[in-house]
Coordinates of C-alpha atoms and ligand atoms in Angstrom, one line a residue:
M1299 CA 91.5 126.4 -27.0
R1300 CA 91.8 129.5 -24.7
V1301 CA 88.8 131.2 -23.6
G1302 CA 88.5 134.6 -22.0
V1303 CA 86.0 135.7 -19.3
L1304 CA 85.0 139.0 -18.1
T1305 CA 82.3 140.3 -15.7
G1306 CA 80.9 143.9 -16.5
G1307 CA 78.6 146.6 -15.2
G1308 CA 77.1 146.6 -11.5
D1309 CA 78.3 143.5 -9.8
C1310 CA 75.7 141.0 -8.4
P1311 CA 75.5 137.9 -6.3
G1312 CA 76.2 134.8 -8.4
L1313 CA 78.9 136.1 -10.7
N1314 CA 81.6 133.8 -9.0
A1315 CA 79.3 130.8 -9.4
V1316 CA 79.2 131.5 -13.1
I1317 CA 82.8 131.7 -13.3
R1318 CA 83.4 128.5 -11.3
G1319 CA 80.8 126.6 -13.6
I1320 CA 82.6 127.9 -16.7
V1321 CA 86.0 127.0 -15.5
R1322 CA 85.2 123.6 -13.8
K1323 CA 83.4 122.4 -17.0
G1324 CA 85.9 123.9 -19.5
V1325 CA 89.0 122.5 -17.8
Q1326 CA 87.6 119.1 -16.7
E1327 CA 85.5 118.0 -19.7
Y1328 CA 87.0 120.1 -22.6
G1329 CA 90.6 120.6 -21.6
Y1330 CA 90.4 124.5 -22.2
D1331 CA 92.6 127.0 -20.8
F1332 CA 91.3 130.3 -19.4
T1333 CA 92.1 134.0 -19.2
G1334 CA 90.4 136.2 -16.7
F1335 CA 90.0 139.9 -17.7
R1336 CA 90.0 142.3 -14.9
D1337 CA 87.2 144.9 -14.5
G1338 CA 84.7 144.1 -17.3
W1339 CA 85.7 145.6 -20.7
R1340 CA 88.6 147.5 -19.1
G1341 CA 90.5 144.3 -19.0
P1342 CA 90.7 143.6 -22.7
L1343 CA 91.0 147.4 -23.4
E1344 CA 94.1 147.8 -21.4
G1345 CA 95.5 144.3 -21.5
D1346 CA 94.9 143.6 -17.7
T1347 CA 94.6 139.8 -17.0
V1348 CA 94.0 137.5 -14.1
R1349 CA 95.0 133.9 -13.7
L1350 CA 91.8 131.7 -14.3
D1351 CA 92.3 128.0 -13.5
I1352 CA 90.6 125.3 -11.2
P1353 CA 92.6 126.6 -8.1
A1354 CA 91.7 130.1 -8.8
V1355 CA 87.8 129.3 -8.5
R1356 CA 88.0 127.0 -5.4
G1357 CA 85.8 128.1 -2.6
I1358 CA 84.2 131.1 -4.4
L1359 CA 80.7 129.5 -5.0
P1360 CA 79.1 131.4 -2.0
R1361 CA 81.1 134.6 -2.3
G1362 CA 79.3 137.7 -3.5
G1363 CA 81.1 140.2 -5.8
T1364 CA 83.4 138.9 -8.8
I1365 CA 86.9 137.6 -8.4
L1366 CA 87.5 139.3 -11.7
G1367 CA 86.4 142.8 -10.6
S1368 CA 83.8 144.8 -12.6
S1369 CA 83.5 148.2 -14.2
R1370 CA 81.2 150.3 -16.5
T1371 CA 84.0 150.8 -18.9
N1372 CA 82.7 151.0 -22.5
P1373 CA 85.5 150.3 -25.1
L1374 CA 83.2 151.7 -28.0
K1375 CA 83.4 155.1 -26.4
V1376 CA 87.3 155.0 -26.4
E1377 CA 89.3 156.2 -29.2
G1378 CA 90.6 152.9 -31.1
G1379 CA 88.7 150.9 -28.5
T1380 CA 87.7 148.0 -30.7
R1381 CA 91.1 147.7 -32.1
R1382 CA 92.7 147.6 -28.8
V1383 CA 90.3 144.9 -27.3
L1384 CA 90.8 142.7 -30.5
E1385 CA 94.7 143.2 -30.3
T1386 CA 94.7 142.3 -26.5
L1387 CA 92.7 139.0 -27.3
A1388 CA 95.1 138.1 -30.1
A1389 CA 98.1 138.8 -27.9
E1390 CA 96.7 136.6 -25.2
G1391 CA 95.8 133.9 -27.7
V1392 CA 92.3 134.1 -26.7
D1393 CA 89.8 132.2 -29.2
A1394 CA 86.6 133.0 -27.6
L1395 CA 85.4 135.2 -25.0
I1396 CA 82.4 134.7 -22.4
V1397 CA 80.9 138.0 -21.3
I1398 CA 78.8 138.0 -18.2
G1399 CA 76.7 141.1 -17.9
G1400 CA 73.6 143.3 -18.2
E1401 CA 72.2 145.3 -21.2
D1402 CA 75.3 147.6 -21.5
T1403 CA 78.2 144.9 -21.2
L1404 CA 76.3 142.5 -23.4
G1405 CA 75.4 145.2 -25.9
V1406 CA 79.2 145.8 -26.5
A1407 CA 79.6 142.0 -27.1
A1408 CA 76.9 141.9 -29.5
Q1409 CA 78.2 144.8 -31.5
L1410 CA 81.7 143.6 -31.5
H1411 CA 80.5 140.1 -32.6
A1412 CA 78.3 141.8 -35.4
E1413 CA 81.1 144.1 -36.5
T1414 CA 84.3 142.1 -36.2
G1415 CA 83.1 138.6 -35.8
L1416 CA 84.7 138.3 -32.4
K1417 CA 83.5 134.9 -31.0
V1418 CA 81.3 135.7 -28.0
V1419 CA 79.0 134.1 -25.7
G1420 CA 76.9 136.1 -23.2
V1421 CA 75.6 135.3 -19.8
P1422 CA 72.9 137.6 -18.4
K1423 CA 73.4 139.1 -15.1
T1424 CA 71.7 141.9 -13.2
I1425 CA 69.9 142.4 -10.1
D1426 CA 67.4 144.4 -11.9
N1427 CA 65.9 141.5 -13.9
D1428 CA 65.2 143.7 -16.9
L1429 CA 67.0 141.7 -19.5
S1430 CA 64.6 140.4 -22.3
A1431 CA 64.8 136.9 -23.5
T1432 CA 65.3 135.3 -20.1
D1433 CA 62.8 134.6 -17.4
Y1434 CA 65.2 135.5 -14.7
T1435 CA 68.8 136.9 -14.4
F1436 CA 70.8 135.7 -11.5
G1437 CA 71.1 138.2 -8.7
F1438 CA 67.7 139.2 -8.8
D1439 CA 66.5 136.6 -6.4
T1440 CA 69.3 137.5 -3.8
A1441 CA 68.3 141.2 -4.0
V1442 CA 64.5 140.4 -3.6
N1443 CA 65.4 138.3 -0.4
I1444 CA 67.4 141.2 1.0
A1445 CA 64.7 143.8 0.3
T1446 CA 62.1 141.5 1.8
E1447 CA 64.0 140.9 4.9
A1448 CA 64.3 144.7 5.3
I1449 CA 60.6 145.2 4.9
D1450 CA 59.8 142.5 7.5
R1451 CA 62.0 144.4 9.8
L1452 CA 60.7 147.7 9.0
H1453 CA 57.2 146.6 9.8
T1454 CA 57.8 146.2 13.5
T1455 CA 59.7 149.4 14.0
A1456 CA 57.1 151.3 11.9
E1457 CA 54.2 149.8 14.0
S1458 CA 56.1 150.7 17.5
H1459 CA 56.2 154.3 16.4
M1460 CA 53.2 154.6 14.3
R1461 CA 55.3 156.0 11.4
V1462 CA 55.2 155.7 7.7
L1463 CA 58.3 154.0 6.5
V1464 CA 59.3 154.5 2.9
V1465 CA 61.8 151.8 1.5
E1466 CA 63.5 152.7 -1.8
V1467 CA 64.9 149.7 -3.7
M1468 CA 67.0 149.6 -6.8
G1469 CA 65.8 148.3 -10.3
R1470 CA 66.7 151.1 -12.6
H1471 CA 63.7 151.5 -15.0
A1472 CA 62.1 148.3 -14.0
G1473 CA 60.0 147.6 -11.0
W1474 CA 60.8 144.0 -10.4
I1475 CA 62.5 144.2 -7.1
A1476 CA 60.0 146.6 -5.9
L1477 CA 57.0 144.4 -7.1
H1478 CA 58.4 141.0 -5.8
S1479 CA 59.8 142.1 -2.4
G1480 CA 56.6 144.6 -1.9
L1481 CA 54.3 141.6 -2.4
A1482 CA 56.5 139.2 -0.4
G1483 CA 56.9 141.8 2.5
G1484 CA 53.3 142.8 2.7
A1485 CA 53.8 146.5 1.6
N1486 CA 50.9 148.8 1.8
A1487 CA 51.9 150.5 -1.5
I1488 CA 54.3 149.4 -4.2
L1489 CA 55.5 152.1 -6.8
I1490 CA 57.3 151.3 -9.8
P1491 CA 58.6 153.0 -12.8
E1492 CA 56.2 151.5 -15.2
H1493 CA 53.2 153.2 -13.7
R1494 CA 53.4 156.7 -12.7
F1495 CA 51.8 157.2 -9.1
D1496 CA 49.4 159.6 -8.0
L1497 CA 50.6 161.3 -4.6
D1498 CA 47.0 161.8 -3.3
Q1499 CA 46.1 158.1 -3.8
V1500 CA 49.4 157.2 -2.0
C1501 CA 48.6 159.5 0.8
G1502 CA 44.9 158.0 0.9
W1503 CA 46.5 154.5 1.3
V1504 CA 48.7 155.8 4.2
E1505 CA 45.8 157.3 6.0
S1506 CA 43.5 154.2 5.5
R1507 CA 46.4 152.1 7.0
F1508 CA 46.5 154.2 10.1
K1509 CA 42.9 154.0 10.4
I1510 CA 43.2 150.4 11.3
R1511 CA 45.9 150.9 13.6
Y1512 CA 48.8 149.6 11.5
A1513 CA 51.8 151.7 10.2
P1514 CA 52.3 151.6 6.4
I1515 CA 55.2 150.6 4.5
V1516 CA 55.6 152.1 1.1
V1517 CA 58.0 150.4 -1.3
V1518 CA 59.2 152.7 -4.0
A1519 CA 61.7 151.7 -6.9
E1520 CA 64.4 154.2 -7.5
G1521 CA 63.0 154.8 -11.0
A1522 CA 59.4 155.5 -10.0
M1523 CA 57.9 158.9 -10.9
P1524 CA 55.0 160.9 -9.8
R1525 CA 52.1 161.4 -12.2
D1526 CA 52.4 165.2 -12.2
G1527 CA 56.3 165.8 -12.2
D1528 CA 59.6 164.4 -13.4
M1529 CA 62.1 161.8 -12.0
V1530 CA 63.5 162.8 -8.6
L1531 CA 67.3 162.6 -8.4
K1532 CA 69.8 163.4 -5.9
D1533 CA 72.6 163.6 -8.3
G1534 CA 72.3 163.8 -12.1
T1535 CA 75.8 162.1 -13.1
L1536 CA 75.9 160.0 -16.2
D1537 CA 77.9 156.7 -16.4
S1538 CA 80.0 155.8 -19.5
F1539 CA 76.7 154.2 -21.1
G1540 CA 75.0 157.4 -20.6
H1541 CA 72.7 156.2 -17.7
V1542 CA 71.9 158.8 -14.9
R1543 CA 72.6 157.6 -11.4
L1544 CA 69.2 157.1 -9.7
S1545 CA 67.9 157.5 -6.2
G1546 CA 66.3 160.2 -4.2
I1547 CA 62.6 159.3 -4.9
G1548 CA 62.3 157.8 -1.3
E1549 CA 63.3 160.9 0.4
W1550 CA 61.2 163.1 -1.6
L1551 CA 58.3 160.8 -1.1
A1552 CA 58.6 160.7 2.6
A1553 CA 58.7 164.6 2.9
Q1554 CA 55.5 164.8 0.7
I1555 CA 53.7 162.2 2.7
E1556 CA 54.5 163.9 5.9
K1557 CA 53.6 167.2 4.5
R1558 CA 50.2 166.3 3.1
T1559 CA 49.1 163.6 5.9
G1560 CA 50.7 165.3 8.9
K1561 CA 52.1 161.6 9.8
E1562 CA 55.9 161.3 10.6
A1563 CA 57.7 159.4 7.6
R1564 CA 61.1 158.3 7.2
T1565 CA 63.1 156.7 4.4
T1566 CA 65.3 153.7 4.3
V1567 CA 67.4 153.5 1.0
L1568 CA 68.6 149.8 0.6
G1569 CA 71.2 150.8 -2.1
H1570 CA 74.1 148.5 -2.6
V1571 CA 73.1 146.2 0.2
Q1572 CA 70.8 144.5 -2.4
R1573 CA 73.9 143.8 -4.6
G1574 CA 76.4 142.6 -1.8
G1575 CA 77.1 139.3 0.0
T1576 CA 76.4 135.6 -0.7
P1577 CA 73.9 134.6 -3.2
S1578 CA 70.6 132.9 -2.6
A1579 CA 70.4 129.2 -3.3
F1580 CA 68.3 129.9 -6.4
D1581 CA 71.0 132.3 -7.8
R1582 CA 73.8 129.9 -7.1
W1583 CA 71.9 127.2 -9.0
L1584 CA 71.0 129.6 -12.0
A1585 CA 74.4 131.1 -12.1
T1586 CA 76.2 127.8 -12.0
R1587 CA 73.9 126.4 -14.8
F1588 CA 74.5 129.5 -17.0
G1589 CA 78.2 128.8 -16.5
L1590 CA 78.0 125.3 -17.7
H1591 CA 75.8 126.1 -20.6
A1592 CA 77.9 129.1 -21.8
V1593 CA 81.1 126.8 -22.0
D1594 CA 79.0 124.4 -23.9
A1595 CA 78.1 127.0 -26.5
V1596 CA 81.8 127.8 -26.9
R1597 CA 82.4 124.0 -27.5
D1598 CA 79.6 124.0 -30.1
G1599 CA 80.9 127.2 -31.8
D1600 CA 77.6 128.9 -31.1
F1601 CA 78.9 132.6 -31.0
G1602 CA 76.8 135.7 -30.7
K1603 CA 74.4 133.8 -28.4
M1604 CA 73.5 134.3 -24.7
V1605 CA 72.3 131.6 -22.4
A1606 CA 68.9 132.3 -21.0
L1607 CA 66.5 130.7 -18.7
R1608 CA 63.0 129.4 -20.1
A1609 CA 61.1 127.8 -17.3
T1610 CA 63.7 125.4 -16.0
D1611 CA 65.5 125.0 -19.3
I1612 CA 68.7 126.9 -20.4
V1613 CA 68.4 127.8 -24.0
R1614 CA 70.5 129.9 -26.5
V1615 CA 69.3 133.1 -28.0
P1616 CA 71.0 135.9 -30.1
I1617 CA 72.4 138.4 -27.7
G1618 CA 70.7 141.2 -29.5
D1619 CA 67.3 139.7 -28.4
A1620 CA 68.2 140.5 -24.7
T1621 CA 69.6 143.8 -25.4
A1622 CA 67.1 145.4 -27.9
R1623 CA 64.8 146.5 -25.2
I1624 CA 64.4 146.1 -21.4
K1625 CA 61.9 143.9 -20.0
T1626 CA 59.5 145.7 -17.7
V1627 CA 56.5 144.8 -15.4
E1628 CA 53.2 144.5 -17.5
P1629 CA 50.2 146.7 -16.2
A1630 CA 48.3 143.3 -15.4
L1631 CA 51.0 142.0 -13.3
Y1632 CA 51.2 145.2 -11.3
A1633 CA 47.5 145.5 -11.0
E1634 CA 47.5 142.0 -9.1
A1635 CA 49.3 143.8 -6.3
G1636 CA 46.7 146.5 -6.0
V1637 CA 44.4 144.6 -3.6
F1638 CA 46.9 144.9 -1.0
F1639 CA 47.2 148.6 -1.2
G1640 CA 45.9 150.8 1.7
Ligands
F6P2813 O1 71.8 147.7 -12.7 C1 72.1 147.3 -11.4 C2 72.0 148.7 -10.4 O2 72.3 148.1 -9.0 C3 70.7 149.5 -10.4 O3 69.6 148.8 -9.8 C4 71.2 150.7 -10.0 O4 70.5 151.7 -10.7 C5 72.7 150.8 -10.6 O5 73.0 149.5 -10.8 C6 73.6 151.5 -9.6 O6 74.7 151.5 -10.3 P1 76.1 152.1 -9.5 O7 76.4 151.0 -8.5 O8 77.2 152.1 -10.6 O9 75.8 153.3 -8.8

């Protein structure tokens, strides 16, 4: 049995831990051989492979990034893409493919499985934590820890200068990173895409914070939007899955706050720092278990499924359940945080 492995979409901490779990269990317990595909779906599309055996996965558990490389290549948008992917897999003697990715990468896996019978198993990955059907994706906990540490540090400098500090975090159209890091870091306002914000209210929170002689920290998700207006973007370019590149709301918000309150306001955009470096212990634990269970699904011939976390159990769900719609923050959960605003 030869199993292919690829990592697609935005990278995130824990990818290497999944790869290690897959290869260690697959080789040691089931006697499988592995082929790594480079840069997500670009690997099978262009026949670009990487050696993947036990020596190749030694020492990678704590390393960020992915030894396989990643990309946002969408083979379904390329002329003859499906045929080329299938030809590469046949030429490499790959019997089954483990696809580690988010909504887009797994969406391709689900479609290829449905249309061609390709034997795929999915592993959910994204710092955004926006995949349905799993309680958590790995990478999210690390991103939240990085953002929380940044907020902790920004509190002290904000107070020294009595400035407003706006922190823009990632998350695409879901506010999970903003909500978790904002609560953990004691932010005075948390603005998420699921709830359009009222600029007057945000300025009111800023002013009330200054009245008690503390400087406010405003955490804003990159996809957050003002009640009266559109998404603020620095750059409107699209990726091959048709997603617009987010970021820009932080700068815009600081300028608006400064204009309306007369208080100096600055922005920190955390950007890719949230995706880089070593995974947290939780993400190593989750990613390793996802890897072990993904190779078990291959052994059981349970294809078209994705491994998912439910409480502390790893279960298998149809990949389509995870990709049909994104998981967003419910209004009641967001409302809980409101007691700390202002
Ligand atoms: O999906 C993960 C993510 O980091 C999002 O939070 C962010 O909007 C996007 O990827 C950025 O993508 P890229 O690194 O391709 O600019």
